[in-house]
Coordinates of C-alpha atoms in Angstrom, one line a residue:
Chain A
E1 CA 19.1 127.1 -73.5
A2 CA 16.8 124.3 -72.4
G3 CA 17.4 123.0 -69.0
V4 CA 17.7 119.4 -67.8
T5 CA 14.4 117.7 -68.4
Q6 CA 13.0 114.6 -66.8
F7 CA 10.1 112.4 -67.7
P8 CA 7.7 111.5 -66.3
S9 CA 7.2 114.0 -63.6
H10 CA 5.2 111.5 -61.6
S11 CA 4.9 107.7 -61.7
V12 CA 2.8 105.4 -59.6
I13 CA 3.4 101.7 -60.0
E14 CA 2.7 98.6 -58.0
K15 CA 5.4 96.6 -56.2
G16 CA 7.0 94.2 -58.7
Q17 CA 6.4 96.3 -61.7
T18 CA 9.1 98.0 -63.9
V19 CA 9.5 101.7 -64.3
T20 CA 11.9 103.6 -66.6
L21 CA 12.8 107.2 -65.9
R22 CA 14.3 109.4 -68.5
C23 CA 16.7 112.4 -68.3
D24 CA 17.7 114.7 -71.1
P25 CA 20.7 116.8 -70.0
I26 CA 21.6 120.2 -71.2
S27 CA 22.9 119.9 -74.8
G28 CA 26.7 119.6 -74.7
H29 CA 27.0 118.5 -71.1
D30 CA 29.2 115.4 -71.0
N31 CA 28.5 114.8 -67.3
L32 CA 25.2 113.4 -66.2
Y33 CA 24.3 112.4 -62.6
W34 CA 21.4 110.6 -61.0
Y35 CA 20.4 111.3 -57.5
R36 CA 17.5 110.2 -55.2
R37 CA 15.7 111.6 -52.3
V38 CA 13.6 109.1 -50.3
M39 CA 11.0 110.4 -47.9
G40 CA 12.4 112.3 -45.0
K41 CA 16.0 111.8 -46.1
E42 CA 18.6 113.9 -47.8
I43 CA 19.4 113.7 -51.5
K44 CA 21.9 111.0 -52.3
F45 CA 24.1 110.3 -55.2
L46 CA 23.3 107.2 -57.4
L47 CA 25.7 107.3 -60.4
H48 CA 27.7 109.5 -62.8
F49 CA 28.1 109.2 -66.5
V50 CA 30.8 110.9 -68.6
K51 CA 29.4 110.8 -72.1
E52 CA 28.2 107.2 -72.5
S53 CA 30.6 105.7 -69.9
K54 CA 29.7 105.0 -66.2
Q55 CA 32.3 106.9 -64.2
D56 CA 31.0 106.0 -60.8
E57 CA 28.0 103.9 -59.8
S58 CA 28.9 103.5 -56.2
G59 CA 25.6 105.0 -55.1
M60 CA 23.4 102.5 -56.9
P61 CA 21.4 100.7 -54.1
N62 CA 21.2 97.2 -55.7
N63 CA 21.0 95.3 -59.0
R64 CA 17.4 96.1 -59.5
F65 CA 18.5 99.5 -60.7
L66 CA 20.0 99.8 -64.3
A67 CA 21.2 103.1 -65.8
E68 CA 22.1 103.6 -69.4
R69 CA 23.2 106.5 -71.5
T70 CA 23.5 105.1 -75.1
G71 CA 25.2 107.6 -77.4
G72 CA 26.1 109.9 -74.6
T73 CA 22.9 112.0 -74.9
Y74 CA 19.9 111.2 -72.8
S75 CA 19.9 108.7 -70.0
T76 CA 17.4 106.2 -68.6
L77 CA 17.2 104.7 -65.1
K78 CA 15.2 101.5 -64.9
V79 CA 13.9 99.9 -61.7
Q80 CA 13.0 96.3 -62.1
P81 CA 11.3 94.9 -60.1
A82 CA 10.2 97.9 -58.0
E83 CA 10.0 97.7 -54.2
L84 CA 8.2 99.9 -51.7
E85 CA 11.5 101.4 -50.5
D86 CA 12.2 102.7 -54.0
S87 CA 9.6 105.4 -53.6
G88 CA 11.1 108.9 -53.7
V89 CA 12.1 111.7 -56.0
Y90 CA 14.8 110.9 -58.6
F91 CA 16.8 113.8 -59.8
C92 CA 19.0 114.1 -62.8
A93 CA 21.7 116.8 -63.1
S94 CA 24.2 117.7 -65.7
S95 CA 27.4 119.7 -66.0
Q96 CA 29.8 120.7 -68.7
Q97 CA 33.0 119.9 -67.0
T98 CA 34.2 118.2 -63.8
G99 CA 36.9 119.6 -61.6
V100 CA 36.1 123.1 -62.6
Y101 CA 34.9 125.4 -59.9
N102 CA 32.6 127.5 -62.1
S103 CA 31.0 124.6 -64.1
P104 CA 27.9 124.2 -61.9
L105 CA 25.4 121.4 -61.7
H106 CA 22.0 121.9 -63.3
F107 CA 19.3 119.9 -61.9
G108 CA 16.1 118.7 -63.5
N109 CA 12.7 118.9 -61.7
G110 CA 12.8 115.3 -60.7
T111 CA 10.5 112.3 -61.1
R112 CA 8.4 111.5 -58.1
L113 CA 8.1 107.7 -58.0
T114 CA 5.5 106.0 -55.8
V115 CA 5.5 102.3 -55.4
T116 CA 2.4 100.8 -53.9
Chain B
K1 CA 31.5 109.8 -41.6
N2 CA 30.7 112.6 -44.1
Q3 CA 27.6 114.4 -42.9
V4 CA 25.8 117.7 -43.4
E5 CA 23.4 118.8 -40.7
Q6 CA 21.0 121.7 -41.2
S7 CA 18.9 123.6 -38.7
P8 CA 16.2 124.4 -38.2
Q9 CA 14.3 121.7 -40.1
S10 CA 11.5 124.2 -40.8
L11 CA 10.9 127.8 -40.2
I12 CA 7.9 130.2 -40.6
I13 CA 8.5 133.9 -40.8
L14 CA 6.5 137.0 -41.8
E15 CA 7.1 138.7 -45.1
G16 CA 9.7 141.4 -44.9
K17 CA 11.5 139.8 -41.9
N18 CA 15.1 138.4 -42.0
C19 CA 16.1 134.9 -41.2
T20 CA 19.3 132.8 -40.9
L21 CA 19.6 129.1 -41.7
Q22 CA 22.5 127.0 -40.3
C23 CA 24.6 124.3 -41.7
N24 CA 27.3 122.2 -39.9
Y25 CA 29.4 119.7 -41.7
T26 CA 31.9 117.0 -41.1
V27 CA 32.8 116.4 -44.7
S28 CA 36.5 115.8 -45.4
P29 CA 38.4 116.7 -47.4
F30 CA 36.6 120.0 -48.1
S31 CA 36.5 121.6 -51.5
N32 CA 33.5 123.9 -51.5
L33 CA 30.1 124.5 -50.0
R34 CA 27.0 125.4 -51.9
W35 CA 23.6 126.6 -50.9
Y36 CA 20.7 125.6 -53.1
K37 CA 17.1 126.7 -53.2
Q38 CA 14.5 124.1 -54.1
D39 CA 10.9 125.2 -54.8
T40 CA 8.2 122.6 -54.4
G41 CA 8.1 120.3 -57.4
R42 CA 11.3 121.7 -58.9
G43 CA 15.0 120.8 -58.8
P44 CA 17.6 122.5 -56.7
V45 CA 18.9 125.8 -58.0
S46 CA 22.4 127.0 -56.9
L47 CA 22.4 130.3 -54.9
T48 CA 26.0 130.5 -53.8
I49 CA 29.2 128.6 -53.8
M50 CA 32.2 129.2 -51.5
T51 CA 35.7 127.6 -51.2
F52 CA 37.6 127.4 -47.9
S53 CA 39.2 130.8 -48.5
E54 CA 35.9 132.7 -48.9
N55 CA 34.0 133.5 -45.8
T56 CA 31.1 135.4 -47.2
K57 CA 29.3 135.6 -50.5
S58 CA 26.1 137.4 -51.5
N59 CA 23.5 136.8 -54.2
G60 CA 20.9 139.5 -54.0
R61 CA 19.1 139.2 -50.7
Y62 CA 20.9 136.0 -49.9
T63 CA 24.2 136.1 -48.0
A64 CA 26.1 133.0 -47.2
T65 CA 28.9 132.8 -44.7
L66 CA 31.5 130.0 -44.2
D67 CA 33.8 129.3 -41.2
A68 CA 36.0 126.5 -42.5
D69 CA 37.7 126.2 -39.1
T70 CA 34.5 125.4 -37.2
K71 CA 32.9 123.8 -40.3
Q72 CA 29.9 125.9 -40.1
S73 CA 27.9 127.9 -42.7
S74 CA 24.9 130.1 -42.6
L75 CA 22.5 131.5 -45.2
H76 CA 21.0 134.9 -44.3
I77 CA 17.9 136.0 -46.1
T78 CA 17.1 139.7 -45.9
A79 CA 13.7 141.3 -46.3
S80 CA 12.0 138.0 -47.1
Q81 CA 9.4 137.7 -49.9
L82 CA 6.6 135.2 -50.4
S83 CA 8.7 133.7 -53.2
D84 CA 11.4 132.8 -50.8
S85 CA 9.2 130.0 -49.5
A86 CA 11.1 126.9 -50.4
S87 CA 13.6 124.3 -49.1
Y88 CA 17.2 125.5 -48.7
I89 CA 19.8 122.8 -49.0
C90 CA 23.4 123.0 -47.9
V91 CA 25.7 120.8 -50.0
V92 CA 29.4 120.2 -49.3
S93 CA 31.8 119.0 -52.0
R94 CA 34.9 116.9 -51.5
H95 CA 36.1 117.7 -55.0
N96 CA 35.7 120.6 -57.3
N97 CA 32.4 120.3 -59.0
A98 CA 32.4 116.5 -59.1
G99 CA 28.8 115.6 -58.7
N100 CA 29.6 112.2 -57.1
M101 CA 31.5 114.0 -54.4
L102 CA 28.6 115.9 -52.9
T103 CA 27.1 115.4 -49.5
F104 CA 23.6 117.0 -49.2
G105 CA 22.0 118.3 -46.0
G106 CA 18.4 117.4 -45.3
G107 CA 17.3 121.0 -46.0
T108 CA 15.5 123.7 -44.1
R109 CA 11.9 124.3 -45.2
L110 CA 11.1 128.0 -45.1
M111 CA 7.6 129.4 -45.3
V112 CA 7.1 133.1 -45.7
K113 CA 3.7 134.3 -44.7
P114 CA 2.0 137.6 -45.7

């Protein structure tokens, strides 16, 4: 089966511009998560979708970040306008079920965002 | 505050040698602890997962231990190979497989040299 895919793999934008990251989860996975790792820090949770619904967006840093998952398939994460501190690696992960010990998270390779 | 601390931050070993990576956590409540391997430019890949009742689990040359009383875990790599060069991340979950309940450590960057 195809894994979690993310696009683009790298993005370099100027402060104030807009960037949209895309994540295609593993087919059939209802749960989709976005995470972020900023330079020198640990990976941190951003938000969680179950199908098309936002289950938990407590990790979203501010209202410049907007995530969508229309139709419950792929998801996009838009940053508008981007700031320097938004630079980092954005990971997407998916899983088939929550609350199940043996339903692991599958991570994508991430999008490295650089804001200059 | 829920935290996961890993040591050392980085480690260089020679091919064929063993090494042990450490993870201390203060996450509560505790559901399970996972070790991930992250190759450069790739996403984390799960190596092991342990609940509080398990104190050791192996995956090939990787052996993880867990002491839920002292809130410590270790990852032991036996007979290291060049392909083991990666970051190893300890992740503690407050709920079974809920991705929003994960606390990540900062990782240990391992370099295996020939």
